Amino acid sequence: MYFNKTIETMNREDMKKLQAERLKKTVERVYNNVPLYRERFDEYGIKPEHIKTVDDLKNLPFTYKTDLRDTYPFGLFAAPMSEVIRIHASSGTTGKQTVVGYTKNDIDIWAECVARSLVSVGATSKDIVHDSYGYGLFTGGLGIHDGATKLGAAVIPVSSGNTARQVNIFRDFGSTILCCTPSYAMYLAEALKENNISLDEIKLRIGIFGAEPWTEEMRTEIENGLGIKAYDIYGLSEICGPGVSCNCYMQNGLHVQEDHFIPEIIDPDTGEVLPDGESGELVFTCITKEALPLIRYRTRDISSLTREPCECGRTTVRMSKPCGRTDDMLIIRGVNVFPSQVESVLLNIEGVSPHYHITVDRVNNLDTMDVEVEMSSSLFSDSVKQIQEKEKMIKQALLSTLNIAVGVKLVGPKTISRSEGKAKRVTDNRK
């Protein structure tokens, strides 16, 4: 099943021609309408007429999140405010919020990207989409909403929070597709169990999760807990929001909507473009956006690309599930550590839950890392000695994976706070 078969199955040569045409128009648009891009292109000695093919993309300068903050709020807009019909923004928790704008055409394109994503995992106009992403300035809720509406599915705009109400809606409204963060999906599965609602009482069959890194082990946990097939959707507000890429039903990488967004993988230290198959920092160039067409935007997400044919029939480039972010990476005593590595280890150990928190500190000029992990109810009822043995086992498993020794403390069920949005996994007291 395809939403736009012509584009989704287009051969590589025709796709590159389409991308080149759109890239040239976009470069001309930003050069003529965005002072920062004009200044930066001039510094590089680049004029719009120098860009003729997709291969010329590597000659263009990068765009950084700081550029959006430095030009706050609308300095990177390439369309007049009279044409902007919606504004979203980041939370601003790590600095001044980043602001993004959309023209009517931008919203229409975004909705199609999400509709394609929904169809690629098996959604149809007969589905009831339970949208538990946050509505408001966050792009998740409205992004999924518009895409599901374009598909013709019924949308329940539940938003995040009020978990007891959410699980009742599953049962009463017959929700068939759940859209939220993976950590909230785990929370919802837990809530179903606590409310004695069996999987036979609900109709969920598909979950579409994004907005935070999650592991294959967590996918399995969610699928078992909710009785569904769980799929990745990827996006970031600066590029458009959810729908930049998504799994198909093969669950083997995320198909990028590359008629709108050109992906690259670069070495995060040198900026060099890496070949397909190599992991590095994911970079996107928007080639159809009117209000905020970012050029070579550095996402900080770590991924890789493949152009090998997919069994689903789609020919679009696929990106691997992001395994973390360069700005989430912890350097502990010279070793690179990602929270997703910790999660992967914990989800393979019986008797512990997928709820954990990492605390990093510096004691006597030496980095320390401690992990609090929730016990399952069965382990919690064990003897102190058995719990200590389990802690020792987890320490050894983490040492084997991370190559550094970390402290492990098992805590009681429900001790670690749940998240209704993006989970906060790390506290770094060194900063």
Short mmCIF file of C-alpha atoms in Angstrom, two decimals:
data_model
loop_
_atom_site.label_atom_id
_atom_site.label_comp_id
_atom_site.label_asym_id
_atom_site.label_seq_id
_atom_site.Cartn_x
_atom_site.Cartn_y
_atom_site.Cartn_z
CA MET A 1 0.00 0.00 0.00
CA TYR A 2 1.20 3.47 -0.91
CA PHE A 3 -0.21 6.95 -0.38
CA ASN A 4 1.74 8.41 -3.33
CA LYS A 5 3.04 5.48 -5.35
CA THR A 6 4.65 7.63 -8.06
CA ILE A 7 7.00 9.28 -5.57
CA GLU A 8 7.44 6.39 -3.15
CA THR A 9 8.54 3.98 -5.91
CA MET A 10 10.37 6.47 -8.16
CA ASN A 11 13.66 5.22 -9.62
CA ARG A 12 16.87 6.72 -8.26
CA GLU A 13 17.79 8.67 -11.39
CA ASP A 14 14.41 10.40 -11.62
CA MET A 15 14.48 11.15 -7.88
CA LYS A 16 17.90 12.84 -8.18
CA LYS A 17 16.60 14.98 -11.08
CA LEU A 18 13.56 16.02 -9.05
CA GLN A 19 15.74 16.80 -6.04
CA ALA A 20 18.15 18.85 -8.16
CA GLU A 21 15.33 21.00 -9.57
CA ARG A 22 13.91 21.66 -6.12
CA LEU A 23 17.31 22.21 -4.52
CA LYS A 24 18.21 24.91 -7.07
CA LYS A 25 14.95 26.77 -6.41
CA THR A 26 15.41 26.52 -2.65
CA VAL A 27 18.99 27.81 -2.73
CA GLU A 28 17.85 30.76 -4.80
CA ARG A 29 14.98 31.37 -2.39
CA VAL A 30 17.12 31.48 0.74
CA TYR A 31 19.85 33.53 -0.94
CA ASN A 32 17.33 36.18 -1.98
CA ASN A 33 15.21 36.21 1.19
CA VAL A 34 17.34 35.22 4.21
CA PRO A 35 20.20 37.59 5.15
CA LEU A 36 22.08 34.94 7.16
CA TYR A 37 22.19 32.55 4.19
CA ARG A 38 23.20 35.29 1.76
CA GLU A 39 26.07 36.34 4.03
CA ARG A 40 27.20 32.77 4.62
CA PHE A 41 27.01 31.81 0.95
CA ASP A 42 28.99 34.93 0.05
CA GLU A 43 31.64 33.95 2.61
CA TYR A 44 31.94 30.60 0.84
CA GLY A 45 31.98 32.26 -2.57
CA ILE A 46 28.76 30.47 -3.54
CA LYS A 47 26.03 31.87 -5.77
CA PRO A 48 22.72 30.12 -6.51
CA GLU A 49 23.79 29.44 -10.10
CA HIS A 50 26.69 27.31 -8.80
CA ILE A 51 24.24 24.67 -7.55
CA LYS A 52 23.26 22.43 -10.45
CA THR A 53 22.96 18.89 -9.05
CA VAL A 54 22.46 17.13 -5.71
CA ASP A 55 26.19 16.40 -5.72
CA ASP A 56 26.80 20.14 -5.29
CA LEU A 57 25.06 20.02 -1.91
CA LYS A 58 28.33 19.19 -0.14
CA ASN A 59 29.70 22.61 -1.13
CA LEU A 60 27.04 24.48 0.85
CA PRO A 61 27.58 25.57 4.47
CA PHE A 62 25.86 23.87 7.39
CA THR A 63 23.01 25.35 9.39
CA TYR A 64 23.02 24.93 13.19
CA LYS A 65 20.39 25.19 15.92
CA THR A 66 22.27 28.23 17.20
CA ASP A 67 21.47 29.96 13.90
CA LEU A 68 17.76 29.77 14.71
CA ARG A 69 18.42 31.12 18.20
CA ASP A 70 20.70 33.89 16.94
CA THR A 71 18.04 35.06 14.48
CA TYR A 72 15.12 34.61 16.93
CA PRO A 73 12.27 34.65 16.30
CA PHE A 74 11.72 34.90 12.53
CA GLY A 75 15.13 35.76 11.09
CA LEU A 76 15.49 32.56 9.05
CA PHE A 77 12.02 32.76 7.51
CA ALA A 78 12.14 32.88 3.71
CA ALA A 79 8.48 33.88 3.35
CA PRO A 80 6.77 37.08 4.53
CA MET A 81 4.68 36.78 7.68
CA SER A 82 1.58 37.49 5.58
CA GLU A 83 2.07 34.00 4.06
CA VAL A 84 2.81 32.20 7.34
CA ILE A 85 -0.29 30.45 8.69
CA ARG A 86 1.17 28.51 11.64
CA ILE A 87 4.04 28.86 14.10
CA HIS A 88 5.53 26.10 16.26
CA ALA A 89 8.44 26.33 18.69
CA SER A 90 10.67 24.14 20.81
CA SER A 91 10.36 24.10 24.59
CA GLY A 92 13.51 26.18 25.05
CA THR A 93 14.67 24.01 27.95
CA THR A 94 18.29 24.10 26.74
CA GLY A 95 18.33 27.76 25.73
CA LYS A 96 16.24 30.25 23.75
CA GLN A 97 13.44 28.38 21.99
CA THR A 98 13.70 27.73 18.25
CA VAL A 99 10.77 29.03 16.22
CA VAL A 100 9.50 27.49 13.00
CA GLY A 101 6.87 28.75 10.57
CA TYR A 102 4.70 27.15 7.89
CA THR A 103 2.89 28.45 4.84
CA LYS A 104 -0.30 26.74 3.68
CA ASN A 105 1.75 24.74 1.17
CA ASP A 106 4.18 23.71 3.95
CA ILE A 107 1.28 22.38 6.04
CA ASP A 108 -0.13 20.48 3.05
CA ILE A 109 3.24 18.86 2.33
CA TRP A 110 3.74 17.99 5.99
CA ALA A 111 0.30 16.37 6.13
CA GLU A 112 1.11 14.26 3.07
CA CYS A 113 4.44 13.15 4.58
CA VAL A 114 2.60 11.94 7.69
CA ALA A 115 -0.14 10.30 5.60
CA ARG A 116 2.53 8.41 3.63
CA SER A 117 4.08 7.34 6.92
CA LEU A 118 0.77 6.07 8.27
CA VAL A 119 0.03 4.07 5.12
CA SER A 120 3.54 2.59 5.10
CA VAL A 121 2.82 0.81 8.41
CA GLY A 122 -0.61 -0.41 7.36
CA ALA A 123 -2.98 2.40 8.34
CA THR A 124 -6.15 3.01 6.31
CA SER A 125 -9.02 5.47 6.30
CA LYS A 126 -10.95 2.98 8.47
CA ASP A 127 -8.56 3.36 11.42
CA ILE A 128 -9.15 5.32 14.61
CA VAL A 129 -5.95 7.20 15.45
CA HIS A 130 -5.33 7.83 19.15
CA ASP A 131 -3.03 10.88 19.07
CA SER A 132 -1.24 11.12 22.43
CA TYR A 133 1.53 13.45 21.28
CA GLY A 134 1.41 16.88 22.87
CA TYR A 135 -0.66 19.52 21.09
CA GLY A 136 0.34 23.18 21.07
CA LEU A 137 3.75 24.56 20.17
CA PHE A 138 5.19 21.00 20.05
CA THR A 139 4.85 19.68 16.48
CA GLY A 140 3.90 16.10 17.38
CA GLY A 141 0.17 16.36 18.09
CA LEU A 142 -0.92 18.57 15.21
CA GLY A 143 1.52 16.93 12.79
CA ILE A 144 0.03 13.46 13.31
CA HIS A 145 -3.47 14.95 13.41
CA ASP A 146 -3.21 16.61 10.00
CA GLY A 147 -1.66 13.54 8.39
CA ALA A 148 -4.33 11.18 9.73
CA THR A 149 -7.01 13.62 8.59
CA LYS A 150 -5.49 13.72 5.10
CA LEU A 151 -5.59 9.92 5.05
CA GLY A 152 -9.27 10.06 6.01
CA ALA A 153 -8.88 8.25 9.32
CA ALA A 154 -10.77 9.27 12.47
CA VAL A 155 -8.54 11.16 14.91
CA ILE A 156 -8.92 11.25 18.68
CA PRO A 157 -6.93 14.35 19.77
CA VAL A 158 -6.23 13.05 23.27
CA SER A 159 -2.86 14.80 23.65
CA SER A 160 -0.59 13.74 26.51
CA GLY A 161 -1.48 13.30 30.17
CA ASN A 162 -4.50 12.00 32.12
CA THR A 163 -3.37 8.41 31.62
CA ALA A 164 -6.41 6.84 33.29
CA ARG A 165 -8.64 8.59 30.77
CA GLN A 166 -6.42 7.44 27.91
CA VAL A 167 -6.75 3.74 28.75
CA ASN A 168 -10.53 4.10 29.08
CA ILE A 169 -10.65 5.70 25.66
CA PHE A 170 -8.71 2.75 24.23
CA ARG A 171 -11.52 0.49 25.37
CA ASP A 172 -14.54 2.76 24.88
CA PHE A 173 -13.66 4.44 21.56
CA GLY A 174 -11.98 1.46 19.91
CA SER A 175 -8.65 3.15 19.15
CA THR A 176 -6.70 1.11 16.59
CA ILE A 177 -3.52 3.17 16.17
CA LEU A 178 -1.57 4.75 19.03
CA CYS A 179 0.80 7.67 18.40
CA CYS A 180 3.02 8.94 21.24
CA THR A 181 6.56 8.81 22.60
CA PRO A 182 7.88 5.28 23.23
CA SER A 183 8.39 5.99 26.93
CA TYR A 184 4.73 7.04 27.24
CA ALA A 185 3.69 3.88 25.36
CA MET A 186 5.46 1.87 28.08
CA TYR A 187 3.60 3.87 30.71
CA LEU A 188 0.25 3.22 28.98
CA ALA A 189 0.98 -0.53 28.83
CA GLU A 190 1.71 -0.42 32.56
CA ALA A 191 -1.54 1.48 33.19
CA LEU A 192 -3.60 -1.09 31.27
CA LYS A 193 -2.19 -3.84 33.44
CA GLU A 194 -2.79 -1.92 36.68
CA ASN A 195 -6.40 -1.22 35.68
CA ASN A 196 -6.96 -4.90 34.87
CA ILE A 197 -7.79 -4.09 31.26
CA SER A 198 -6.79 -7.07 29.15
CA LEU A 199 -5.49 -6.75 25.61
CA ASP A 200 -8.63 -8.56 24.45
CA GLU A 201 -10.67 -5.56 25.57
CA ILE A 202 -8.91 -3.07 23.30
CA LYS A 203 -8.48 -2.89 19.52
CA LEU A 204 -5.01 -1.36 19.22
CA ARG A 205 -3.03 -2.98 16.41
CA ILE A 206 -0.38 -0.41 15.44
CA GLY A 207 1.84 1.97 17.41
CA ILE A 208 3.76 4.84 15.81
CA PHE A 209 6.37 6.21 18.18
CA GLY A 210 9.01 8.92 17.99
CA ALA A 211 10.43 12.13 19.52
CA GLU A 212 13.10 10.28 21.53
CA PRO A 213 15.68 7.53 20.89
CA TRP A 214 14.51 3.99 21.70
CA THR A 215 16.02 0.57 21.28
CA GLU A 216 14.90 -2.61 19.54
CA GLU A 217 14.57 -4.19 22.98
CA MET A 218 12.12 -1.45 23.97
CA ARG A 219 10.20 -2.07 20.75
CA THR A 220 9.73 -5.71 21.78
CA GLU A 221 8.66 -4.67 25.28
CA ILE A 222 6.05 -2.24 23.90
CA GLU A 223 4.74 -4.76 21.37
CA ASN A 224 4.25 -7.36 24.09
CA GLY A 225 2.78 -4.88 26.55
CA LEU A 226 0.21 -3.41 24.15
CA GLY A 227 -0.32 -6.34 21.77
CA ILE A 228 0.65 -4.29 18.71
CA LYS A 229 3.30 -3.84 16.05
CA ALA A 230 5.46 -0.83 16.97
CA TYR A 231 6.97 1.46 14.34
CA ASP A 232 9.38 4.39 14.34
CA ILE A 233 8.43 7.79 13.02
CA TYR A 234 11.09 10.49 12.82
CA GLY A 235 10.99 14.24 12.58
CA LEU A 236 12.16 17.41 14.21
CA SER A 237 10.39 20.72 14.35
CA GLU A 238 13.16 22.56 12.50
CA ILE A 239 12.65 20.35 9.43
CA CYS A 240 8.85 19.98 9.67
CA GLY A 241 7.89 17.69 12.56
CA PRO A 242 6.95 13.99 12.52
CA GLY A 243 6.86 12.43 9.06
CA VAL A 244 10.34 13.29 7.77
CA SER A 245 10.81 9.51 7.76
CA CYS A 246 9.06 6.43 9.03
CA ASN A 247 9.32 2.64 9.16
CA CYS A 248 7.35 0.62 6.66
CA TYR A 249 5.76 -2.66 7.76
CA MET A 250 9.15 -4.40 7.24
CA GLN A 251 10.54 -2.50 10.29
CA ASN A 252 13.93 -2.32 8.56
CA GLY A 253 14.98 1.31 8.60
CA LEU A 254 12.94 4.49 8.11
CA HIS A 255 11.99 5.64 4.61
CA VAL A 256 12.89 9.33 4.14
CA GLN A 257 10.45 11.52 2.20
CA GLU A 258 13.36 12.52 0.03
CA ASP A 259 11.36 14.43 -2.55
CA HIS A 260 11.09 17.01 0.25
CA PHE A 261 14.14 16.38 2.46
CA ILE A 262 17.62 15.38 1.26
CA PRO A 263 19.54 13.44 3.94
CA GLU A 264 23.31 13.21 4.38
CA ILE A 265 25.49 11.49 6.97
CA ILE A 266 28.58 13.40 8.03
CA ASP A 267 31.51 12.91 10.36
CA PRO A 268 30.41 15.10 13.31
CA ASP A 269 33.98 16.25 13.92
CA THR A 270 35.18 17.02 10.38
CA GLY A 271 31.92 17.65 8.53
CA GLU A 272 33.01 15.21 5.81
CA VAL A 273 30.16 13.41 4.02
CA LEU A 274 30.28 9.68 4.79
CA PRO A 275 29.30 6.87 2.40
CA ASP A 276 26.11 4.83 2.75
CA GLY A 277 26.27 2.33 5.57
CA GLU A 278 28.56 4.36 7.83
CA SER A 279 27.21 5.89 11.03
CA GLY A 280 27.53 9.58 11.68
CA GLU A 281 25.51 12.75 12.21
CA LEU A 282 22.32 13.09 10.21
CA VAL A 283 21.98 16.28 8.14
CA PHE A 284 18.85 17.42 6.27
CA THR A 285 18.20 19.94 3.52
CA CYS A 286 14.60 21.05 2.95
CA ILE A 287 13.88 21.41 -0.78
CA THR A 288 10.17 22.29 -0.87
CA LYS A 289 9.55 24.30 2.31
CA GLU A 290 8.60 27.93 1.80
CA ALA A 291 8.63 29.50 5.28
CA LEU A 292 11.73 27.83 6.78
CA PRO A 293 13.77 25.97 4.14
CA LEU A 294 16.88 25.00 6.11
CA ILE A 295 20.06 24.11 4.22
CA ARG A 296 22.22 21.24 5.52
CA TYR A 297 20.73 21.38 9.01
CA ARG A 298 22.77 19.43 11.55
CA THR A 299 20.29 17.37 13.56
CA ARG A 300 22.83 15.93 16.04
CA ASP A 301 21.08 12.56 15.62
CA ILE A 302 23.32 9.56 14.93
CA SER A 303 22.20 7.37 12.04
CA SER A 304 23.24 5.82 8.72
CA LEU A 305 21.71 5.60 5.23
CA THR A 306 21.03 2.82 2.75
CA ARG A 307 19.70 2.95 -0.78
CA GLU A 308 19.29 -0.80 -1.07
CA PRO A 309 15.81 -1.83 -2.31
CA CYS A 310 13.25 -2.47 0.42
CA GLU A 311 10.97 -5.49 0.33
CA CYS A 312 7.97 -3.19 0.69
CA GLY A 313 8.61 -1.87 -2.82
CA ARG A 314 9.54 1.68 -1.80
CA THR A 315 12.70 3.03 -3.42
CA THR A 316 13.26 5.99 -1.12
CA VAL A 317 16.48 6.10 0.89
CA ARG A 318 16.24 4.59 4.36
CA MET A 319 17.86 5.87 7.53
CA SER A 320 18.63 3.62 10.47
CA LYS A 321 16.83 4.14 13.76
CA PRO A 322 18.78 6.97 15.48
CA CYS A 323 20.82 5.37 18.26
CA GLY A 324 21.31 8.63 20.14
CA ARG A 325 22.42 12.21 19.68
CA THR A 326 25.87 13.71 19.61
CA ASP A 327 24.71 16.18 22.27
CA ASP A 328 23.24 13.34 24.40
CA MET A 329 26.48 11.40 24.34
CA LEU A 330 28.15 11.20 27.72
CA ILE A 331 31.93 11.09 27.91
CA ILE A 332 32.77 9.15 31.07
CA ARG A 333 36.48 8.85 31.80
CA GLY A 334 37.22 9.19 28.09
CA VAL A 335 34.62 6.61 27.01
CA ASN A 336 31.61 7.55 24.85
CA VAL A 337 28.37 6.35 26.47
CA PHE A 338 24.81 6.65 25.12
CA PRO A 339 21.72 6.17 27.32
CA SER A 340 20.34 3.80 24.67
CA GLN A 341 23.21 1.39 25.42
CA VAL A 342 22.14 1.24 29.06
CA GLU A 343 18.52 0.69 28.05
CA SER A 344 19.51 -2.13 25.70
CA VAL A 345 21.33 -3.95 28.52
CA LEU A 346 18.52 -3.52 31.06
CA LEU A 347 15.80 -4.78 28.74
CA ASN A 348 17.66 -8.07 28.41
CA ILE A 349 17.78 -8.69 32.16
CA GLU A 350 14.94 -10.53 33.86
CA GLY A 351 13.46 -9.00 36.98
CA VAL A 352 14.02 -5.32 36.16
CA SER A 353 11.74 -2.85 34.41
CA PRO A 354 12.68 -0.52 31.52
CA HIS A 355 12.48 2.47 33.86
CA TYR A 356 15.89 3.83 34.80
CA HIS A 357 17.79 7.02 35.54
CA ILE A 358 21.47 7.83 35.03
CA THR A 359 23.33 10.25 37.28
CA VAL A 360 26.77 11.47 36.25
CA ASP A 361 29.02 13.33 38.67
CA ARG A 362 32.66 14.19 39.30
CA VAL A 363 34.24 13.11 42.58
CA ASN A 364 37.89 13.99 43.34
CA ASN A 365 38.35 14.92 39.66
CA LEU A 366 37.11 11.49 38.57
CA ASP A 367 33.89 11.00 36.56
CA THR A 368 31.32 8.70 38.14
CA MET A 369 28.20 7.18 36.65
CA ASP A 370 25.37 5.61 38.65
CA VAL A 371 22.25 3.93 37.31
CA GLU A 372 19.02 3.58 39.27
CA VAL A 373 16.87 0.74 37.93
CA GLU A 374 13.37 -0.22 38.94
CA MET A 375 12.77 -3.78 40.09
CA SER A 376 9.77 -5.77 38.97
CA SER A 377 7.28 -6.70 41.70
CA SER A 378 8.62 -10.26 41.81
CA LEU A 379 12.23 -9.19 42.36
CA PHE A 380 11.16 -6.59 44.93
CA SER A 381 9.79 -9.41 47.10
CA ASP A 382 13.11 -11.31 47.01
CA SER A 383 15.69 -11.28 49.81
CA VAL A 384 18.29 -8.54 50.17
CA LYS A 385 20.97 -11.01 49.13
CA GLN A 386 19.16 -11.89 45.89
CA ILE A 387 18.72 -8.19 45.10
CA GLN A 388 22.42 -7.57 45.70
CA GLU A 389 23.27 -10.47 43.37
CA LYS A 390 21.06 -8.93 40.68
CA GLU A 391 22.80 -5.55 41.11
CA LYS A 392 26.15 -7.29 40.70
CA MET A 393 24.93 -9.01 37.54
CA ILE A 394 23.70 -5.72 36.03
CA LYS A 395 27.02 -4.02 36.85
CA GLN A 396 28.87 -6.78 35.02
CA ALA A 397 26.57 -6.58 31.98
CA LEU A 398 27.00 -2.79 31.79
CA LEU A 399 30.77 -3.10 32.17
CA SER A 400 30.84 -5.58 29.30
CA THR A 401 28.84 -3.23 27.04
CA LEU A 402 30.17 0.19 28.07
CA ASN A 403 33.76 -0.76 28.97
CA ILE A 404 33.55 1.31 32.15
CA ALA A 405 32.49 0.41 35.69
CA VAL A 406 29.24 2.04 36.82
CA GLY A 407 27.29 1.99 40.06
CA VAL A 408 23.92 0.22 40.03
CA LYS A 409 21.12 0.62 42.54
CA LEU A 410 17.89 -1.34 42.30
CA VAL A 411 14.90 0.64 43.54
CA GLY A 412 11.30 -0.32 44.21
CA PRO A 413 8.50 -0.40 41.64
CA LYS A 414 7.09 3.03 40.70
CA THR A 415 10.07 4.80 42.27
CA ILE A 416 11.27 6.45 39.06
CA SER A 417 8.93 9.14 37.72
CA ARG A 418 7.04 8.42 34.50
CA SER A 419 7.00 10.77 31.54
CA GLU A 420 3.99 11.73 29.46
CA GLY A 421 6.29 13.25 26.84
CA LYS A 422 10.01 12.88 26.29
CA ALA A 423 11.60 10.88 29.09
CA LYS A 424 14.39 12.53 31.11
CA ARG A 425 16.96 9.75 31.49
CA VAL A 426 20.10 11.61 32.56
CA THR A 427 21.19 14.06 35.23
CA ASP A 428 24.72 15.31 34.63
CA ASN A 429 25.96 17.15 37.71
CA ARG A 430 29.31 17.97 36.11
CA LYS A 431 27.75 20.82 34.08
#
